[in-house]
mmCIF file of C-alpha atoms in Angstrom:
data_model
loop_
_atom_site.group_PDB
_atom_site.id
_atom_site.type_symbol
_atom_site.label_atom_id
_atom_site.label_comp_id
_atom_site.label_asym_id
_atom_site.label_seq_id
_atom_site.Cartn_x
_atom_site.Cartn_y
_atom_site.Cartn_z
ATOM 1 C CA LEU A 10 0.047 -0.200 0.209
ATOM 2 C CA LEU A 11 1.141 3.651 -0.703
ATOM 3 C CA LEU A 12 2.062 5.626 2.405
ATOM 4 C CA LEU A 13 0.651 8.790 3.595
ATOM 5 C CA TYR A 14 2.904 11.767 3.724
ATOM 6 C CA ALA A 15 2.894 14.226 6.577
ATOM 7 C CA ALA A 16 5.701 15.790 8.188
ATOM 8 C CA GLY A 17 3.951 15.805 11.921
ATOM 9 C CA THR A 18 0.558 15.304 13.980
ATOM 10 C CA HIS A 19 -1.822 17.778 14.813
ATOM 11 C CA ALA A 20 -4.828 18.415 16.982
ATOM 12 C CA THR A 21 -7.102 19.001 14.133
ATOM 13 C CA ARG A 22 -7.063 15.843 12.092
ATOM 14 C CA PRO A 23 -5.218 16.553 9.006
ATOM 15 C CA ILE A 24 -6.729 16.717 5.693
ATOM 16 C CA ARG A 25 -6.300 13.827 3.565
ATOM 17 C CA ILE A 26 -5.214 14.858 -0.227
ATOM 18 C CA LYS A 27 -4.579 12.390 -3.133
ATOM 19 C CA VAL A 28 -2.736 13.537 -5.949
ATOM 20 C CA PHE A 29 -2.385 11.409 -9.397
ATOM 21 C CA TYR A 30 0.512 12.742 -11.297
ATOM 22 C CA GLU A 31 3.312 11.552 -13.821
ATOM 23 C CA VAL A 32 6.609 12.788 -13.470
ATOM 24 C CA LEU A 33 7.462 14.487 -16.828
ATOM 25 C CA CYS A 34 4.319 16.145 -17.112
ATOM 26 C CA PRO A 35 5.316 20.146 -16.288
ATOM 27 C CA THR A 36 2.130 21.070 -14.563
ATOM 28 C CA SER A 37 2.526 17.652 -12.329
ATOM 29 C CA GLN A 38 6.091 19.076 -11.439
ATOM 30 C CA ASN A 39 5.201 22.357 -10.724
ATOM 31 C CA TRP A 40 2.172 21.412 -8.693
ATOM 32 C CA MET A 41 4.738 18.903 -6.521
ATOM 33 C CA LEU A 42 7.528 21.624 -6.428
ATOM 34 C CA LYS A 43 5.776 24.995 -6.329
ATOM 35 C CA GLN A 44 2.687 24.428 -4.233
ATOM 36 C CA PHE A 45 3.491 20.836 -2.278
ATOM 37 C CA LYS A 46 6.809 21.610 -1.516
ATOM 38 C CA PRO A 47 6.736 24.918 0.124
ATOM 39 C CA LEU A 48 3.792 23.874 2.256
ATOM 40 C CA TYR A 49 5.475 20.421 3.395
ATOM 41 C CA SER A 50 8.714 22.821 4.078
ATOM 42 C CA ASN A 51 6.549 25.161 6.363
ATOM 43 C CA GLN A 52 6.514 23.716 9.841
ATOM 44 C CA GLU A 53 2.972 25.221 10.780
ATOM 45 C CA MET A 54 1.502 24.175 7.392
ATOM 46 C CA ASN A 55 2.609 20.597 7.323
ATOM 47 C CA LYS A 56 0.851 19.554 10.400
ATOM 48 C CA LEU A 57 -2.461 20.349 8.621
ATOM 49 C CA PHE A 58 -2.621 17.701 5.603
ATOM 50 C CA VAL A 59 -1.017 14.492 4.160
ATOM 51 C CA VAL A 60 -0.680 13.715 0.756
ATOM 52 C CA GLU A 61 -0.773 10.582 -0.987
ATOM 53 C CA PRO A 62 0.681 10.724 -4.529
ATOM 54 C CA TYR A 63 0.255 7.774 -7.425
ATOM 55 C CA ALA A 64 2.652 8.163 -10.092
ATOM 56 C CA TYR A 65 0.865 7.095 -13.375
ATOM 57 C CA GLY A 66 -1.491 9.946 -14.638
ATOM 58 C CA ASN A 67 -2.272 9.606 -18.214
ATOM 59 C CA ALA A 68 -0.302 6.480 -18.966
ATOM 60 C CA LYS A 69 -2.192 3.026 -20.339
ATOM 61 C CA THR A 70 -1.633 -0.678 -19.632
ATOM 62 C CA ALA A 71 -2.238 -3.071 -22.443
ATOM 63 C CA GLY A 72 -1.378 -6.828 -22.187
ATOM 64 C CA GLY A 73 0.641 -5.632 -19.382
ATOM 65 C CA VAL A 74 2.463 -3.343 -20.943
ATOM 66 C CA VAL A 75 2.776 0.343 -19.588
ATOM 67 C CA THR A 76 2.815 3.053 -21.976
ATOM 68 C CA CYS A 77 3.385 6.603 -20.788
ATOM 69 C CA GLN A 78 2.318 10.201 -22.095
ATOM 70 C CA HIS A 79 5.578 11.681 -22.131
ATOM 71 C CA GLY A 80 7.377 8.246 -23.353
ATOM 72 C CA PRO A 81 9.680 5.581 -22.015
ATOM 73 C CA MET A 82 11.544 7.890 -19.597
ATOM 74 C CA GLU A 83 8.179 8.752 -18.224
ATOM 75 C CA CYS A 84 7.497 5.101 -17.578
ATOM 76 C CA SER A 85 10.732 4.770 -15.664
ATOM 77 C CA GLY A 86 10.350 7.810 -13.694
ATOM 78 C CA ASN A 87 6.590 6.799 -12.510
ATOM 79 C CA LEU A 88 7.782 3.333 -11.640
ATOM 80 C CA MET A 89 10.752 4.553 -9.450
ATOM 81 C CA MET A 90 8.088 6.892 -7.780
ATOM 82 C CA SER A 91 5.823 3.796 -6.687
ATOM 83 C CA CYS A 92 8.830 1.578 -5.928
ATOM 84 C CA ALA A 93 9.851 4.413 -3.465
ATOM 85 C CA SER A 94 6.760 4.712 -1.692
ATOM 86 C CA GLU A 95 6.537 1.142 -1.129
ATOM 87 C CA TYR A 96 9.930 1.049 0.418
ATOM 88 C CA LEU A 97 10.726 4.209 1.838
ATOM 89 C CA ALA A 98 9.204 5.405 5.003
ATOM 90 C CA ALA A 99 7.005 8.608 4.568
ATOM 91 C CA LYS A 100 9.537 10.951 6.367
ATOM 92 C CA ASP A 101 12.247 9.732 3.758
ATOM 93 C CA ASN A 102 9.745 9.584 0.641
ATOM 94 C CA VAL A 103 8.582 12.957 0.578
ATOM 95 C CA PRO A 104 12.187 14.485 0.080
ATOM 96 C CA PHE A 105 13.077 11.731 -2.462
ATOM 97 C CA ILE A 106 10.035 12.810 -4.537
ATOM 98 C CA PHE A 107 11.132 16.435 -4.336
ATOM 99 C CA CYS A 108 14.697 15.395 -5.172
ATOM 100 C CA ALA A 109 14.092 13.053 -8.046
ATOM 101 C CA LEU A 110 11.489 15.463 -9.738
ATOM 102 C CA GLN A 111 14.256 18.200 -10.030
ATOM 103 C CA GLU A 112 16.677 15.481 -11.311
ATOM 104 C CA LEU A 113 14.088 14.092 -14.015
ATOM 105 C CA ILE A 114 13.685 17.970 -14.794
ATOM 106 C CA ASN A 115 17.487 18.086 -15.362
ATOM 107 C CA LYS A 116 17.080 15.046 -17.543
ATOM 108 C CA LYS A 117 18.816 12.318 -15.192
ATOM 109 C CA GLN A 118 18.532 8.779 -15.655
ATOM 110 C CA VAL A 119 16.471 6.936 -13.078
ATOM 111 C CA ALA A 120 19.634 4.948 -11.559
ATOM 112 C CA ASP A 121 21.140 8.183 -11.040
ATOM 113 C CA VAL A 122 18.301 9.714 -9.772
ATOM 114 C CA ILE A 123 18.223 7.052 -6.712
ATOM 115 C CA ASP A 124 21.651 7.261 -6.374
ATOM 116 C CA LYS A 125 21.778 11.080 -5.538
ATOM 117 C CA CYS A 126 18.283 10.776 -3.955
ATOM 118 C CA ILE A 127 18.367 8.206 -1.581
ATOM 119 C CA PRO A 128 21.363 8.365 1.044
ATOM 120 C CA ALA A 129 20.938 4.923 2.766
ATOM 121 C CA ALA A 130 22.284 1.894 0.669
ATOM 122 C CA GLU A 131 19.789 -0.339 2.002
ATOM 123 C CA TYR A 132 16.932 1.615 0.822
ATOM 124 C CA ARG A 133 18.480 2.538 -2.383
ATOM 125 C CA ASN A 134 19.399 -1.018 -3.418
ATOM 126 C CA ASN A 135 15.386 -1.882 -2.188
ATOM 127 C CA VAL A 136 14.090 0.814 -4.593
ATOM 128 C CA SER A 137 16.791 -0.146 -7.320
ATOM 129 C CA ALA A 138 15.749 -3.975 -7.319
ATOM 130 C CA CYS A 139 12.048 -3.159 -7.376
ATOM 131 C CA VAL A 140 12.821 -0.826 -10.514
ATOM 132 C CA THR A 141 14.089 -3.512 -12.442
ATOM 133 C CA THR A 142 12.157 -6.683 -11.371
ATOM 134 C CA GLU A 143 8.509 -8.153 -11.737
ATOM 135 C CA ALA A 144 7.881 -6.953 -8.249
ATOM 136 C CA GLY A 145 8.063 -3.122 -9.497
ATOM 137 C CA HIS A 146 5.749 -3.824 -12.227
ATOM 138 C CA ALA A 147 3.171 -5.334 -9.546
ATOM 139 C CA VAL A 148 3.576 -2.058 -7.688
ATOM 140 C CA GLN A 149 2.946 0.028 -10.433
ATOM 141 C CA MET A 150 -0.323 -1.810 -11.357
ATOM 142 C CA LYS A 151 -1.571 -1.347 -8.022
ATOM 143 C CA VAL A 152 -0.785 2.247 -8.676
ATOM 144 C CA ALA A 153 -2.705 1.948 -11.735
ATOM 145 C CA GLU A 154 -5.661 0.414 -10.223
ATOM 146 C CA ALA A 155 -6.031 3.194 -8.097
ATOM 147 C CA THR A 156 -5.760 6.122 -10.487
ATOM 148 C CA PRO A 157 -9.539 7.291 -11.271
ATOM 149 C CA ASN A 158 -11.101 8.363 -14.202
ATOM 150 C CA HIS A 159 -9.711 12.007 -14.831
ATOM 151 C CA LEU A 160 -9.527 14.903 -17.266
ATOM 152 C CA TYR A 161 -5.883 15.887 -16.943
ATOM 153 C CA VAL A 162 -2.841 15.788 -14.685
ATOM 154 C CA PRO A 163 -2.420 16.611 -11.624
ATOM 155 C CA TRP A 164 -5.589 15.504 -10.742
ATOM 156 C CA VAL A 165 -6.361 15.896 -7.153
ATOM 157 C CA THR A 166 -8.818 14.378 -5.075
ATOM 158 C CA ILE A 167 -10.142 14.938 -1.128
ATOM 159 C CA ASP A 168 -12.287 11.809 0.206
ATOM 160 C CA GLY A 169 -12.438 10.275 -3.485
ATOM 161 C CA VAL A 170 -14.014 13.675 -4.710
ATOM 162 C CA HIS A 171 -12.171 15.973 -7.328
ATOM 163 C CA ASN A 172 -11.186 19.361 -5.965
ATOM 164 C CA GLU A 173 -9.971 22.143 -8.165
ATOM 165 C CA THR A 174 -8.860 24.682 -5.372
ATOM 166 C CA ALA A 175 -6.329 22.001 -4.180
ATOM 167 C CA GLU A 176 -5.005 21.641 -7.592
ATOM 168 C CA LYS A 177 -5.155 25.495 -8.177
ATOM 169 C CA ASP A 178 -4.275 26.819 -5.048
ATOM 170 C CA LEU A 179 -3.302 24.118 -2.240
ATOM 171 C CA LYS A 180 -2.129 26.646 0.497
ATOM 172 C CA LYS A 181 -5.725 28.250 -0.066
ATOM 173 C CA PHE A 182 -7.536 24.976 0.175
ATOM 174 C CA VAL A 183 -5.749 23.685 3.142
ATOM 175 C CA CYS A 184 -6.233 26.931 5.110
ATOM 176 C CA THR A 185 -9.866 27.513 4.094
ATOM 177 C CA SER A 186 -10.606 23.964 5.181
ATOM 178 C CA THR A 187 -8.837 24.061 8.734
ATOM 179 C CA PRO A 188 -10.865 25.208 11.417
ATOM 180 C CA ARG A 189 -9.691 28.787 12.512
ATOM 181 C CA PRO A 190 -8.566 28.096 15.981
ATOM 182 C CA ASP A 191 -6.152 26.065 14.471
ATOM 183 C CA TRP A 192 -4.809 28.113 11.603
ATOM 184 C CA PRO A 193 -1.122 29.183 11.518
ATOM 185 C CA THR A 194 -0.036 32.422 11.094
ATOM 186 C CA SER A 195 0.554 31.789 7.307
ATOM 187 C CA CYS A 196 -3.379 31.454 6.794
ATOM 188 C CA SER A 197 -4.053 34.767 8.004
ATOM 189 C CA LEU A 198 -4.485 36.627 4.614
ATOM 190 C CA TYR A 199 -7.342 34.286 3.867
ATOM 191 C CA SER A 200 -9.135 35.532 6.991
ATOM 192 C CA MET A 201 -11.441 37.912 4.839
ATOM 193 C CA LEU A 202 -12.007 35.443 2.432
ATOM 194 C CA VAL A 203 -13.495 33.018 5.208
ATOM 195 C CA ARG A 204 -15.434 35.584 6.626
ATOM 196 C CA LYS A 205 -16.999 36.699 3.579
ATOM 197 C CA GLU A 206 -17.810 33.022 2.272
ATOM 198 C CA HIS A 207 -19.294 31.997 5.922
ATOM 199 C CA GLY A 208 -21.363 35.651 5.812
ATOM 200 C CA SER A 209 -19.289 36.733 9.372
#
């Protein structure tokens, strides 16, 4: 099973967010690196939500063969992400995702990405083995089965329901979905918006 990712715990139950993406899609990369990463790096904000990523996106599987929108390199990258989710602890996997996406943007090969972005040899070897064996294919098929019908990527859902706000402005979504008593200072700019929406 894929792991849920969070940097900490909070009195309010964290919002569970699923993102269905593909590694070489620029919009997916932007969501991960420009929306998710800054919030994850904020010690106040990252207590409010968890993200469960599924790297398959617009890929298709026929006869056991996966074909990806951006070609074989994307298939390898998606598989790497799925294997990492299987073998890395949550606290290690989130930084891995950010590191790996940046390396893929820089045209690095999957083997090189794993070497750079997974410091611990044991975990590095586990992920490498997953990527190059049938075990990895089985992991990726689970991700494929979990991917819902969608119109584009990244496709973000909350409790199984598609949410465009979380796609376009993750910070706004997290802040406005969190009870006011638990707001960090980073959410203060949305206070007027919440008052207006609630008629107060």
